[in-house]
mmCIF file of C-alpha atoms in Angstrom:
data_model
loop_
_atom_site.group_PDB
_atom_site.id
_atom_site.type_symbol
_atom_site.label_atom_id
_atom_site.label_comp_id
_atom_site.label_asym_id
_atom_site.label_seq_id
_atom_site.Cartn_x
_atom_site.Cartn_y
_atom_site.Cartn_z
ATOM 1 C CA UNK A 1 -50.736 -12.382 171.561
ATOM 2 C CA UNK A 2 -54.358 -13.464 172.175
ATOM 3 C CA UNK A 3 -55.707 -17.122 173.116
ATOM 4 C CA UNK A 4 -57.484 -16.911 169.873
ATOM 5 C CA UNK A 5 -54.304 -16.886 167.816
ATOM 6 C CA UNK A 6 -52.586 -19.085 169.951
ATOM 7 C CA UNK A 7 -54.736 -22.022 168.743
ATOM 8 C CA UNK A 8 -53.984 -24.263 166.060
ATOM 9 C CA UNK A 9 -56.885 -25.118 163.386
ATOM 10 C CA UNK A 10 -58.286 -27.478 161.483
ATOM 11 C CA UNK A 11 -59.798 -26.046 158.165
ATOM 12 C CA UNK A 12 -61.462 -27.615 155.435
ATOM 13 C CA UNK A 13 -61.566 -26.942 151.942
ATOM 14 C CA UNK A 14 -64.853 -28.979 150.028
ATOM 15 C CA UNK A 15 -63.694 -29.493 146.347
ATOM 16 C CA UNK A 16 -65.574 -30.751 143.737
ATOM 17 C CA UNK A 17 -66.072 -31.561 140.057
ATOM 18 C CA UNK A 18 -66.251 -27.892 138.434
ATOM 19 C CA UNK A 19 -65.000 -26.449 141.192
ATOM 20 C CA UNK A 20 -63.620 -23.136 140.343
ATOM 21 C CA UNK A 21 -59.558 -23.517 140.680
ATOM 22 C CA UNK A 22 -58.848 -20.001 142.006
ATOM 23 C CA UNK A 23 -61.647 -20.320 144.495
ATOM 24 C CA UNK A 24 -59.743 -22.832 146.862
ATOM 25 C CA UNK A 25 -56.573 -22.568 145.732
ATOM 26 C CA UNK A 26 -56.740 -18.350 146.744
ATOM 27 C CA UNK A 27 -57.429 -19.565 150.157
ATOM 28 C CA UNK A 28 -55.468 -22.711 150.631
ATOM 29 C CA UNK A 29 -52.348 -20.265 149.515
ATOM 30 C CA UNK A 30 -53.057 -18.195 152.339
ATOM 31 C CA UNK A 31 -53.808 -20.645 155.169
ATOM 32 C CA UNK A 32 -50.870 -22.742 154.208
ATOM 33 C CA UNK A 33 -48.522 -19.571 153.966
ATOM 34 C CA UNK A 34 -49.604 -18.528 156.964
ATOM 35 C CA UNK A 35 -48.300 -21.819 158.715
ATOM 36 C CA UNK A 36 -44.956 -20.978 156.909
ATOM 37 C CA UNK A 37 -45.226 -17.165 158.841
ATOM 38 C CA UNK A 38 -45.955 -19.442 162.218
ATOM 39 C CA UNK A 39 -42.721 -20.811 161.240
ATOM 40 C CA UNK A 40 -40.752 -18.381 160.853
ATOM 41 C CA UNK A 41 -42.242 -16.079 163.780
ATOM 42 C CA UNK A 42 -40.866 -19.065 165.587
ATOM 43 C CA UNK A 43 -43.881 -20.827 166.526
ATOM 44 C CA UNK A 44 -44.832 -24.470 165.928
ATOM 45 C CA UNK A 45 -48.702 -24.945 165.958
ATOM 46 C CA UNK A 46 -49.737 -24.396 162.532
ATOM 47 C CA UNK A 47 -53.220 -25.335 161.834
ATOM 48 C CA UNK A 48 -54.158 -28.209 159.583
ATOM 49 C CA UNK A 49 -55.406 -27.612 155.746
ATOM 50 C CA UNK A 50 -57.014 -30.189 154.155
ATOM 51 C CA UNK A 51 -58.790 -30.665 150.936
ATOM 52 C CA UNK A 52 -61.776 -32.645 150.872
ATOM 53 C CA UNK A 53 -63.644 -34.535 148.704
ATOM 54 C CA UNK A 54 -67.006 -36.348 149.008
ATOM 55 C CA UNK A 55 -65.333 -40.010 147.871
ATOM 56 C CA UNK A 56 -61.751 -39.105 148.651
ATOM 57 C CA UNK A 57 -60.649 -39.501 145.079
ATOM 58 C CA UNK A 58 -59.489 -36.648 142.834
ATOM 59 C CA UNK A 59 -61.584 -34.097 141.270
ATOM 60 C CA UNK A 60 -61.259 -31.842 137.788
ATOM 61 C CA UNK A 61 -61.899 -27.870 138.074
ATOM 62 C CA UNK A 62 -63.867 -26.013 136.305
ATOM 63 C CA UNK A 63 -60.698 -24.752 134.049
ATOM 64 C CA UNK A 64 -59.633 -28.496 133.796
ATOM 65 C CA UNK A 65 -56.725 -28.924 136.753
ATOM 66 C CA UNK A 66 -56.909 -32.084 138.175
ATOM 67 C CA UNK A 67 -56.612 -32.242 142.285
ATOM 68 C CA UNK A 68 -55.735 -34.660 144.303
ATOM 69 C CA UNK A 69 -57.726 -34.810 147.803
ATOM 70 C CA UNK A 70 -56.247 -35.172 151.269
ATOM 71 C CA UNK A 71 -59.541 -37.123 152.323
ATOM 72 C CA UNK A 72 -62.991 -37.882 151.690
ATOM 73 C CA UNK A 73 -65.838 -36.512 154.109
ATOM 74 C CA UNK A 74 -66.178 -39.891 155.715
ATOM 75 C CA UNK A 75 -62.636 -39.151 156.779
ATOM 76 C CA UNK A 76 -63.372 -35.798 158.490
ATOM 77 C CA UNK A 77 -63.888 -36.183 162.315
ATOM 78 C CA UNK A 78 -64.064 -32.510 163.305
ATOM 79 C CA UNK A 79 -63.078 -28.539 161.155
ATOM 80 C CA UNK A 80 -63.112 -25.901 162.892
ATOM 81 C CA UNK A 81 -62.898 -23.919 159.865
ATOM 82 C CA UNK A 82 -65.340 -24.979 156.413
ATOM 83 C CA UNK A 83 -64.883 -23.074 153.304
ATOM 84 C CA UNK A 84 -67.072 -24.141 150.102
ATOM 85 C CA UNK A 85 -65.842 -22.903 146.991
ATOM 86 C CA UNK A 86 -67.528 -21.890 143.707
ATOM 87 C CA UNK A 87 -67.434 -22.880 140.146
ATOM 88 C CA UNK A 88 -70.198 -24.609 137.602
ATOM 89 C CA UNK A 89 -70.055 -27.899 139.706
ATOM 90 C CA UNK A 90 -72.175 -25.818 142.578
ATOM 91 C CA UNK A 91 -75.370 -26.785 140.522
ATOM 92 C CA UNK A 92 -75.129 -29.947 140.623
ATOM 93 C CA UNK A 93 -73.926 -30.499 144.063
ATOM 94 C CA UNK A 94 -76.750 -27.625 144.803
ATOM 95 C CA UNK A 95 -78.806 -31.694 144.320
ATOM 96 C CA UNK A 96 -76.158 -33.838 146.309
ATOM 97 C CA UNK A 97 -78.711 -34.564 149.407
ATOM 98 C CA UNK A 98 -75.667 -36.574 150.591
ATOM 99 C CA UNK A 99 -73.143 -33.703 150.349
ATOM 100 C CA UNK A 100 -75.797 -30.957 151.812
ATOM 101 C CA UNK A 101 -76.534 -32.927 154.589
ATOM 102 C CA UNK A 102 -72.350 -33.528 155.333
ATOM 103 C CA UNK A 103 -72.214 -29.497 154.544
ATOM 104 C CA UNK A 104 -74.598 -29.102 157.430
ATOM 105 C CA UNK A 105 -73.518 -31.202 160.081
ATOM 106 C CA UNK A 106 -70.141 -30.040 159.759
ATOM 107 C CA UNK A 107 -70.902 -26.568 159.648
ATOM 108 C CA UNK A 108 -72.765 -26.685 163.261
ATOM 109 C CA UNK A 109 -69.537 -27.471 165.136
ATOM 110 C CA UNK A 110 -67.204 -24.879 163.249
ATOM 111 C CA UNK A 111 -66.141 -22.076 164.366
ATOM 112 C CA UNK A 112 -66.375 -20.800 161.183
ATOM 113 C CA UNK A 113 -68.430 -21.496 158.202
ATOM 114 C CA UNK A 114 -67.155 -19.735 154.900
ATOM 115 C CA UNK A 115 -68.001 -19.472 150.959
ATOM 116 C CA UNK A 116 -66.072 -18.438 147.761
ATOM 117 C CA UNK A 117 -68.610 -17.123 144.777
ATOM 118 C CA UNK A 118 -71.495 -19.941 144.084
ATOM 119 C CA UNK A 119 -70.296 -21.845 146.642
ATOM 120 C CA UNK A 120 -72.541 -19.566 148.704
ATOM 121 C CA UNK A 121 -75.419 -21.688 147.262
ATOM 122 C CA UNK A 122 -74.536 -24.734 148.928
ATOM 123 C CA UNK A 123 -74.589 -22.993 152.218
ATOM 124 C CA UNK A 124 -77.897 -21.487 151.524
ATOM 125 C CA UNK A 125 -79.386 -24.948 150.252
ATOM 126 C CA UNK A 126 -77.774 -26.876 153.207
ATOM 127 C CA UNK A 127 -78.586 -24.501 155.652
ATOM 128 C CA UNK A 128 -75.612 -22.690 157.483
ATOM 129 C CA UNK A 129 -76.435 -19.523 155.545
ATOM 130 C CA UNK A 130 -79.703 -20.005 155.090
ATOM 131 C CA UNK A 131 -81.295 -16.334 156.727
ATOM 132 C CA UNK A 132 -78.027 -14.990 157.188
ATOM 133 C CA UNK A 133 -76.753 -11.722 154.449
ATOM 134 C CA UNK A 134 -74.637 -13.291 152.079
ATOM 135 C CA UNK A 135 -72.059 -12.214 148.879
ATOM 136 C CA UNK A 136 -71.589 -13.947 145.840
ATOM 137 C CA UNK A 137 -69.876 -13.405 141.995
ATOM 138 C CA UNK A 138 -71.588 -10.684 140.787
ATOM 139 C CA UNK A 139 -73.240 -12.611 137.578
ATOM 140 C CA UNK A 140 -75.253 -15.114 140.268
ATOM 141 C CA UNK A 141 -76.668 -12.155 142.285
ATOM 142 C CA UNK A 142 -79.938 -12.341 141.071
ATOM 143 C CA UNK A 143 -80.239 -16.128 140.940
ATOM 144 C CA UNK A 144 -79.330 -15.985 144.588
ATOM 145 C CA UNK A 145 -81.964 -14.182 145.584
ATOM 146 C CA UNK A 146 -84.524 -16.077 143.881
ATOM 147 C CA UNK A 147 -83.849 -18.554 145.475
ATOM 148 C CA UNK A 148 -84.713 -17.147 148.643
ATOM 149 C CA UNK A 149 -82.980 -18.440 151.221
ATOM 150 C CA UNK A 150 -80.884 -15.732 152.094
ATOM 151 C CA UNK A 151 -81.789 -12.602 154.179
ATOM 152 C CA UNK A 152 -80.299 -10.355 151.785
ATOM 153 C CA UNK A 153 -77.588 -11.214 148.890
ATOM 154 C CA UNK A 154 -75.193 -8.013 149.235
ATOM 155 C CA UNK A 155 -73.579 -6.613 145.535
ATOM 156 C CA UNK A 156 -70.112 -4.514 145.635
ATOM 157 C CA UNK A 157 -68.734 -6.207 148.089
ATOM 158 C CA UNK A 158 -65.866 -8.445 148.427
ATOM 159 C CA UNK A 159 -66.456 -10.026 151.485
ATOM 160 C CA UNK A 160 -69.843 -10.557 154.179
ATOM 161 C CA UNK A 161 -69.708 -11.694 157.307
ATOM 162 C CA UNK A 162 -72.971 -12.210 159.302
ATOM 163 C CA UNK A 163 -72.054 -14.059 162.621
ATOM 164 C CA UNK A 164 -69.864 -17.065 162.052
ATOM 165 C CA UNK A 165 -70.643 -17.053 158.344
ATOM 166 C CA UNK A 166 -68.146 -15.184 155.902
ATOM 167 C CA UNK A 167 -69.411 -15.343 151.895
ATOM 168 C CA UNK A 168 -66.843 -13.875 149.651
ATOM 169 C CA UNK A 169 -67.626 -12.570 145.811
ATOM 170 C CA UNK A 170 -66.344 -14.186 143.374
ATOM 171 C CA UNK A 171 -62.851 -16.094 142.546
ATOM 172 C CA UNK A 172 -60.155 -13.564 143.378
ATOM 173 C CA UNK A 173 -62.266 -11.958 146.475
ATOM 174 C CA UNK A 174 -61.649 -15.743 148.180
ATOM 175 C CA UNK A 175 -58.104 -14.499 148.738
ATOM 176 C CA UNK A 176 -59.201 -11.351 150.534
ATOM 177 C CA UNK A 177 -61.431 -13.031 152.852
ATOM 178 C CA UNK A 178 -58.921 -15.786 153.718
ATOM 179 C CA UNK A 179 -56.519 -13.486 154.785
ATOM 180 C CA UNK A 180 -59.156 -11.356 156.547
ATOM 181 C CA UNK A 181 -59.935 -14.527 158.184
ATOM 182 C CA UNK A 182 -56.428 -15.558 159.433
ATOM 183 C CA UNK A 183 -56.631 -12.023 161.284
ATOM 184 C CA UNK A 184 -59.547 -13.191 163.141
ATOM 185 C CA UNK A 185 -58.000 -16.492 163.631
ATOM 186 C CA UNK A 186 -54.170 -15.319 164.522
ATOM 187 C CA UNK A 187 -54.290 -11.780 164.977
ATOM 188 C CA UNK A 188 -53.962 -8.726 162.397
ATOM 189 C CA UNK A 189 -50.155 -8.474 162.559
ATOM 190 C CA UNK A 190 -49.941 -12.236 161.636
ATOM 191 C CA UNK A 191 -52.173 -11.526 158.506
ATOM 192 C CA UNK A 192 -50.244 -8.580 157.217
ATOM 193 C CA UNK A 193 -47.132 -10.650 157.636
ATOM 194 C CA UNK A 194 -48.981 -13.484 155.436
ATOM 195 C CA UNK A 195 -49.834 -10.724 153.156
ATOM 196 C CA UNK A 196 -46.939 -9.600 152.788
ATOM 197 C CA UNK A 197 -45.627 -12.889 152.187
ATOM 198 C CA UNK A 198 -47.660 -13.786 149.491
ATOM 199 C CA UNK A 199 -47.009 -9.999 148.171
ATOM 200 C CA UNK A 200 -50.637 -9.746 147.720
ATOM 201 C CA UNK A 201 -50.776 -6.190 146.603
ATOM 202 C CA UNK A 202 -52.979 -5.748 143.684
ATOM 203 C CA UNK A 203 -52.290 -3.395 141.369
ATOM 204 C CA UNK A 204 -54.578 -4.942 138.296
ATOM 205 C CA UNK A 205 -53.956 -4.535 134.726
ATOM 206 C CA UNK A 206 -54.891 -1.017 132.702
ATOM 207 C CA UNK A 207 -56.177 0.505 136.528
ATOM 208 C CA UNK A 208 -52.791 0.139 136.993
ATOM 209 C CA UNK A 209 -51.024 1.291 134.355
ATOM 210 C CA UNK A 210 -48.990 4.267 134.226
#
């Protein structure tokens, strides 16, 4: 087993008013069942999931689920992993000066820096993927690149990574990239035993039919 999955994480999910559910809760799924793999591989250094808020206090998705945060970003000392969701709220937080600026600062000590569907938008307008190619659900493509920040904005992808910054497509793709992610993080056995965990094997409706 490498160093790299040796070490225990702390990862950080932003939520927001709007927020797309699916978005985080894809990824927090998979982060927090991998800690239940650690467990039962015998190990006891699971990493640390936390959702954050910018006041601490709960938010509503975009769908209408109300979420209770773990902490608000004056709380955060240090992630090593940020992930930034999706959902309408992204447009309006695309303006939070306050939030950008915590976005960027804590993205310049992770290890890495990550993005479900719009939330790809507050990494470009904060910073960390600002130049970098980037992802994003397929009906915000173009409004991505007009905005111009981005080297290139990728389409038929699930999934981009360009150095420490991995953009996913939108809602359901969140889940792939998390779990690609915990195989960079804790090795590619320890994902497919998340995986299979999960039983995240899509077979989706009518393509699957028989």
């Amino acid at each position: 087993m490498t160093a790299s999955s040796e070490k225990s994480r702390n990862i950080g999910i932003l939520i927001f008013d709007g927020v797309e559910e699916l978005d985080f809760v894809g990824p927090y799924e998979v982060f927090t069942m991998s800690n239940e793999v650690h467990g039962m591989e015998g190990r006891d250094r699971p990493d640390r999931v936390s959702l954050i808020t910018e006041t601490g206090r709960a938010i509503t998705g975009a769908k209408g689920m109300t979420v209770e945060a773990h902490m608000g970003i004056a709380d955060v000392e240090s992630l090593d992993v940020l992930l930034v969701p999706g959902g309408i709220g992204t447009r309006r937080e695309a303006q939070n000066e306050k939030l950008l600026s915590w976005i960027a600062k804590t993205a310049g000590t992770c290890e890495w820096v990550t993005s479900v569907c719009t939330g790809s938008l507050l990494l470009c307008a904060a910073g960390p993927a600002a130049g970098k190619r980037v992802t994003t659900h397929w009906a915000f493509i173009p409004t991505l690149r007009d905005m111009g920040k981005a080297a290139a904005v990728l389409e038929n992808i699930r999934y981009v990574r360009d150095g420490n910054v991995v953009t996913a497509a939108g809602v359901s793709a969140g889940i792939d990239m998390a779990l690609w992610l915990t195989g960079q993080m804790h090795g590619q056995d320890h994902a497919r035993h998340t995986q299979h965990a999960m039983q995240y094997d899509p077979a989706p409706p009518y393509a699957a039919a028989v």
